[in-house]
PDB file of C-alpha atoms in Angstrom:
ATOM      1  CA  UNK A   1      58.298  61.017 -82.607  1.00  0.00           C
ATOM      2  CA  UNK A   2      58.181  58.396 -79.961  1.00  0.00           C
ATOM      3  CA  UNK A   3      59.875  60.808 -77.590  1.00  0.00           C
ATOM      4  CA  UNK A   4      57.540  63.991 -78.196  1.00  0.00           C
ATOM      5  CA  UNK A   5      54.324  61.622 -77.541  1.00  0.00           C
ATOM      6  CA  UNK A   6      55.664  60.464 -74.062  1.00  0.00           C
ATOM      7  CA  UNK A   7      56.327  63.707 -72.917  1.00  0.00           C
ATOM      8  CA  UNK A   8      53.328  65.093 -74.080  1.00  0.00           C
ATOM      9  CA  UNK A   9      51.778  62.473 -72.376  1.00  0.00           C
ATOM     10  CA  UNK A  10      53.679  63.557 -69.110  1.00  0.00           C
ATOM     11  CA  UNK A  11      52.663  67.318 -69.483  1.00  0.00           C
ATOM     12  CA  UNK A  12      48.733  66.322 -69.712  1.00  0.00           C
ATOM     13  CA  UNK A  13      49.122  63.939 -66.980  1.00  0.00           C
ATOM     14  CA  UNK A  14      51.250  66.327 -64.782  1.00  0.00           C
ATOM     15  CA  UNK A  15      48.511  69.236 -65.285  1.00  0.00           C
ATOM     16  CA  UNK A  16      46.076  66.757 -64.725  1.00  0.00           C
ATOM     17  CA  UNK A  17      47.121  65.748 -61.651  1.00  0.00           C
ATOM     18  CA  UNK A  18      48.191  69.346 -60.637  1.00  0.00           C
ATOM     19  CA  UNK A  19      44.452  70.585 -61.031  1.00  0.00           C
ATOM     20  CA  UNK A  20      43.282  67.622 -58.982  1.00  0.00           C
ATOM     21  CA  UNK A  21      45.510  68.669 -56.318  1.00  0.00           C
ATOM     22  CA  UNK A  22      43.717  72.230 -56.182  1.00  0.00           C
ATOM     23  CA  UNK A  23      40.214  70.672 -56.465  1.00  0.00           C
ATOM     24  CA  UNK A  24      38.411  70.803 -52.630  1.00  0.00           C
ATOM     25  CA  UNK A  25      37.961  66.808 -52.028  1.00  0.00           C
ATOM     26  CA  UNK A  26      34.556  65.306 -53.083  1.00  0.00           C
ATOM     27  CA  UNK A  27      33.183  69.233 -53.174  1.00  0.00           C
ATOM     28  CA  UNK A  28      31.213  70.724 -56.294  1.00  0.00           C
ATOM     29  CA  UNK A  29      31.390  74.380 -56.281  1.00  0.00           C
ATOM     30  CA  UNK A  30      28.169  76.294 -56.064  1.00  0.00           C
ATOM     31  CA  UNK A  31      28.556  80.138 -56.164  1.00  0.00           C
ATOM     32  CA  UNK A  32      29.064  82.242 -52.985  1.00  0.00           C
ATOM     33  CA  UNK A  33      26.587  81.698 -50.174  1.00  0.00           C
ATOM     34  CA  UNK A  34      24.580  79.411 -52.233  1.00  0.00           C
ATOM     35  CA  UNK A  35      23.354  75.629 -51.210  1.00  0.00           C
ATOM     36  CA  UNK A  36      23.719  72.919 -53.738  1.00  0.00           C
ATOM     37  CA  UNK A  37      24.125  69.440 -53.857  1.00  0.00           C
ATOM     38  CA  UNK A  38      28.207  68.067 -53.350  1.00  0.00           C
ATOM     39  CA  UNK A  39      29.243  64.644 -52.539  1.00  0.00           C
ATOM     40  CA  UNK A  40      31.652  63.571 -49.608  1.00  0.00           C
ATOM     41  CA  UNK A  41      33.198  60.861 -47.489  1.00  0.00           C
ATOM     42  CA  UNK A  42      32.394  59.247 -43.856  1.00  0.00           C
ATOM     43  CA  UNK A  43      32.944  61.152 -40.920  1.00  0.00           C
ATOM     44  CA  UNK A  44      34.978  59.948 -38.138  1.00  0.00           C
ATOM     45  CA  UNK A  45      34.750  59.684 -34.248  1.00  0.00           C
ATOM     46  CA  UNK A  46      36.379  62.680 -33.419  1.00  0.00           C
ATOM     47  CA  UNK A  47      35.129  64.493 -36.305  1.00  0.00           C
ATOM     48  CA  UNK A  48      38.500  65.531 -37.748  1.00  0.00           C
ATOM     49  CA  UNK A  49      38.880  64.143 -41.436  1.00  0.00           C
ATOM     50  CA  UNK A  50      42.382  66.451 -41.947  1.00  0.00           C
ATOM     51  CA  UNK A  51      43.576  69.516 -41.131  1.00  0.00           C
ATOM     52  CA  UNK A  52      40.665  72.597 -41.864  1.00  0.00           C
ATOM     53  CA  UNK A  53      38.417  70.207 -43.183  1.00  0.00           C
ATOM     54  CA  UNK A  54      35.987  68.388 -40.058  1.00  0.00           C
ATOM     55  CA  UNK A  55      32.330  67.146 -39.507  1.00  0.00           C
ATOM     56  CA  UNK A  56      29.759  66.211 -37.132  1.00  0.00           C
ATOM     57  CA  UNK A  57      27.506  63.432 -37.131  1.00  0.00           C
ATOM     58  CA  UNK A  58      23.841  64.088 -36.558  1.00  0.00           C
ATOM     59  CA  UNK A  59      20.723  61.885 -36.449  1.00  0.00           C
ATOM     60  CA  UNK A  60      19.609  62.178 -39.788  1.00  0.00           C
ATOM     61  CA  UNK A  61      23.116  63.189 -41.732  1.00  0.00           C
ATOM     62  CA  UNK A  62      26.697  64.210 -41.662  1.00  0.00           C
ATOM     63  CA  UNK A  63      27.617  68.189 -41.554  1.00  0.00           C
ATOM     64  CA  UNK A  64      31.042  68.914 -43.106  1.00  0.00           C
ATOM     65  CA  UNK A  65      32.803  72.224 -42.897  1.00  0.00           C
ATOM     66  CA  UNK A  66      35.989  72.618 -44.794  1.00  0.00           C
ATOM     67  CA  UNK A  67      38.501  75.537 -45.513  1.00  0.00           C
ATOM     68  CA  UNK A  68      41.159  75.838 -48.651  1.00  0.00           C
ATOM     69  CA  UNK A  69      44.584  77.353 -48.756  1.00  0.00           C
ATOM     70  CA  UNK A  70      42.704  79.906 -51.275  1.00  0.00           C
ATOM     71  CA  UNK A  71      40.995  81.465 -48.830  1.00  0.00           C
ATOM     72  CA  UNK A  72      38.117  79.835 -49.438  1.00  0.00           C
ATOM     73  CA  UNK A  73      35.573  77.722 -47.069  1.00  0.00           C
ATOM     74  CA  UNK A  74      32.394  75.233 -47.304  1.00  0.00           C
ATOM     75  CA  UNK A  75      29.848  73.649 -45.259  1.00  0.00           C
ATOM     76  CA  UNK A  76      27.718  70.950 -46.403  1.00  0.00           C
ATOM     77  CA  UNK A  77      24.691  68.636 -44.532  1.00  0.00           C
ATOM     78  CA  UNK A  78      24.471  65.077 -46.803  1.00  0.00           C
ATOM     79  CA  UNK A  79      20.940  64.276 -45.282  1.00  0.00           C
ATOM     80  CA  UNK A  80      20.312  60.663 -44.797  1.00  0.00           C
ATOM     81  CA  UNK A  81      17.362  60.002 -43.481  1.00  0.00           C
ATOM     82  CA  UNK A  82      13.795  61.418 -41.833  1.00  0.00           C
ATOM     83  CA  UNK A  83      12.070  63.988 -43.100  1.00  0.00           C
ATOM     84  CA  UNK A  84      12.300  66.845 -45.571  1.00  0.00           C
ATOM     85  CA  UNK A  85      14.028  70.296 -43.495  1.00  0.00           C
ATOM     86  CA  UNK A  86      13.549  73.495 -44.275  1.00  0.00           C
ATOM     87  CA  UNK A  87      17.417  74.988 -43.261  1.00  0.00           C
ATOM     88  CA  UNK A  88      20.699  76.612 -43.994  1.00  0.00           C
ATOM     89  CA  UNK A  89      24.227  76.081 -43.860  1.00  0.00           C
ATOM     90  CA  UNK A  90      26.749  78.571 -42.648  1.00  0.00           C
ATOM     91  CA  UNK A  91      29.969  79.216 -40.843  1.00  0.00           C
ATOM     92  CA  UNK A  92      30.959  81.135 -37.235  1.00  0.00           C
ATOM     93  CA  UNK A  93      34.665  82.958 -37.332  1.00  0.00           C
ATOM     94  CA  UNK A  94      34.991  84.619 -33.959  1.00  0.00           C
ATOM     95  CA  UNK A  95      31.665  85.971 -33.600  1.00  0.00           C
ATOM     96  CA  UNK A  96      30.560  86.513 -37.217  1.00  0.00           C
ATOM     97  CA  UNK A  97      28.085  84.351 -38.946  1.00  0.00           C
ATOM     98  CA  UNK A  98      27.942  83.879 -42.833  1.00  0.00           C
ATOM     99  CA  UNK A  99      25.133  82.070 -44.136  1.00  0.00           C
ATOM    100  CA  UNK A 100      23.695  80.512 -47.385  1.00  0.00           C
ATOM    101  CA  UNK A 101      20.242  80.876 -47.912  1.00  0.00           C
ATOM    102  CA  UNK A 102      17.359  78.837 -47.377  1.00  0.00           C
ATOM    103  CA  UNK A 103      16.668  75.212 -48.611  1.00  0.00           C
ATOM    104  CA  UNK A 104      14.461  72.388 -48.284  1.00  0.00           C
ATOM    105  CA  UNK A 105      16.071  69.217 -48.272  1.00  0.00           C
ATOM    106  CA  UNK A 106      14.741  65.982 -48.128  1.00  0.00           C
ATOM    107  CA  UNK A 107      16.435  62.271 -47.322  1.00  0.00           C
ATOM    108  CA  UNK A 108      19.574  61.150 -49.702  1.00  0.00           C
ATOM    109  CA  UNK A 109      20.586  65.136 -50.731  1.00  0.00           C
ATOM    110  CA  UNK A 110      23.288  67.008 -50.287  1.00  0.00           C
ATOM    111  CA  UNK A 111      23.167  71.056 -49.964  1.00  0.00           C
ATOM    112  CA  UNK A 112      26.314  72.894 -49.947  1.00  0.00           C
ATOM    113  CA  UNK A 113      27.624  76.724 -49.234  1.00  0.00           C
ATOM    114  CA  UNK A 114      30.369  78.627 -50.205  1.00  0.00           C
ATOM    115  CA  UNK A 115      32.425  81.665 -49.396  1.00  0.00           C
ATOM    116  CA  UNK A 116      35.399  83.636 -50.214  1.00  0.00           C
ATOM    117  CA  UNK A 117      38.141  85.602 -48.341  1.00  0.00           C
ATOM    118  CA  UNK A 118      37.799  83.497 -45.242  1.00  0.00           C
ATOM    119  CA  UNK A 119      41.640  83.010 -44.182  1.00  0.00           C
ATOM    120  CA  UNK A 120      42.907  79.646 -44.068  1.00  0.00           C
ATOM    121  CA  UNK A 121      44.387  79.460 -40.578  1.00  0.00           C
ATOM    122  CA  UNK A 122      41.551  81.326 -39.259  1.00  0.00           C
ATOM    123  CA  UNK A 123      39.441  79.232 -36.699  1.00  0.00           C
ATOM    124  CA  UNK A 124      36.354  78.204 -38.023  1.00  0.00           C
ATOM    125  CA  UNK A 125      33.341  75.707 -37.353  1.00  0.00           C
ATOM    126  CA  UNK A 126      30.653  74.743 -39.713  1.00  0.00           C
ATOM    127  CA  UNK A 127      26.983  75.390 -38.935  1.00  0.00           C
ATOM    128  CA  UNK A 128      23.161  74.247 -40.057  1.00  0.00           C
ATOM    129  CA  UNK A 129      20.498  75.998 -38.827  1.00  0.00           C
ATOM    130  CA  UNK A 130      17.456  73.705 -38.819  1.00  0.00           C
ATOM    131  CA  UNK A 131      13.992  75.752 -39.156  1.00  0.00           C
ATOM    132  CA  UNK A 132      12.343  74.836 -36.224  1.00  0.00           C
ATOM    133  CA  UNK A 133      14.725  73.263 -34.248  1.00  0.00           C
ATOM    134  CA  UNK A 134      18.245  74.140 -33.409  1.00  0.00           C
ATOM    135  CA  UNK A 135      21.506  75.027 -35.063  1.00  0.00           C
ATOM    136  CA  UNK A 136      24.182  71.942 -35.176  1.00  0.00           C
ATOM    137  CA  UNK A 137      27.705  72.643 -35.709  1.00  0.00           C
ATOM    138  CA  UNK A 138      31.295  71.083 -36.584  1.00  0.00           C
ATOM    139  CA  UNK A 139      34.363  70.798 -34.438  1.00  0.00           C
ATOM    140  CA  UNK A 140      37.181  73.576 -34.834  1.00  0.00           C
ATOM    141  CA  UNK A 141      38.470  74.175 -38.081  1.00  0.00           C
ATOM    142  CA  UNK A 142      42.205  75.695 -37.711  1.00  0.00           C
ATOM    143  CA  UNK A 143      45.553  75.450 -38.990  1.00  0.00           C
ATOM    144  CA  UNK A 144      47.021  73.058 -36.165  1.00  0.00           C
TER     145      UNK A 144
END
């Protein structure tokens, strides 16, 4: 009895800690192309928090762009101060553009994208356009 609980226990915790391994890092999923809100960590200097996964820091907020061994890639702005923007997020793969659509965001949010079938060793960089003002982007995300 004692034997079948503790490895019980290890299956749950092993699948457990399996499907935290495939979870993006501080990222809730939004559907394709869509913003929503995610949560994620500092950026650094140099703007490279790991391999396929960097950020820029901008006057009022951090943009992160990030890409998954599924094929898979997101860009989020965590907006942390000034006024509400009207904007989008997006990525550029040599030449071609993907965007989310339109959002307002105001100070202390978060508004994510998401897309499919973007290959992981692909060279990427994260973009926000900012209605009325410019479009900011990420360093280099690649496989290297």
């Amino acid at each position: 009895m004692k034997t079948s609980k503790l490895m019980r226990a290890t299956v749950v915790t092993g699948m457990t800690l399996a499907a935290i391994g495939s979870m993006p890092l501080a990222h809730a999923e939004a559907s394709t192309g869509t913003a929503n809100k995610s949560m994620m960590v500092s950026c650094p200097n140099d703007g490279h928090l790991s391999r396929n996964y960097t950020c820029s820091s901008l006057s009022s907020g951090d943009l992160y762009h990030r890409k998954y061994t599924n094929n898979r890639a997101s860009t989020w702005y965590t907006k942390n101060d000034g006024s509400s923007i009207t904007a989008r997020v997006g990525y550029n793969r040599a030449g071609s553009t993907s965007w989310s659509g339109w959002f307002s965001q105001s100070s202390g949010t978060t508004k994510t994208g998401n897309w499919s079938s973007v290959s992981y060793c692909s060279s990427t960089v994260g973009l926000l356009q900012v209605r009325g003002q410019q479009t900011f982007q990420t360093p280099l995300a690649d496989c290297s």
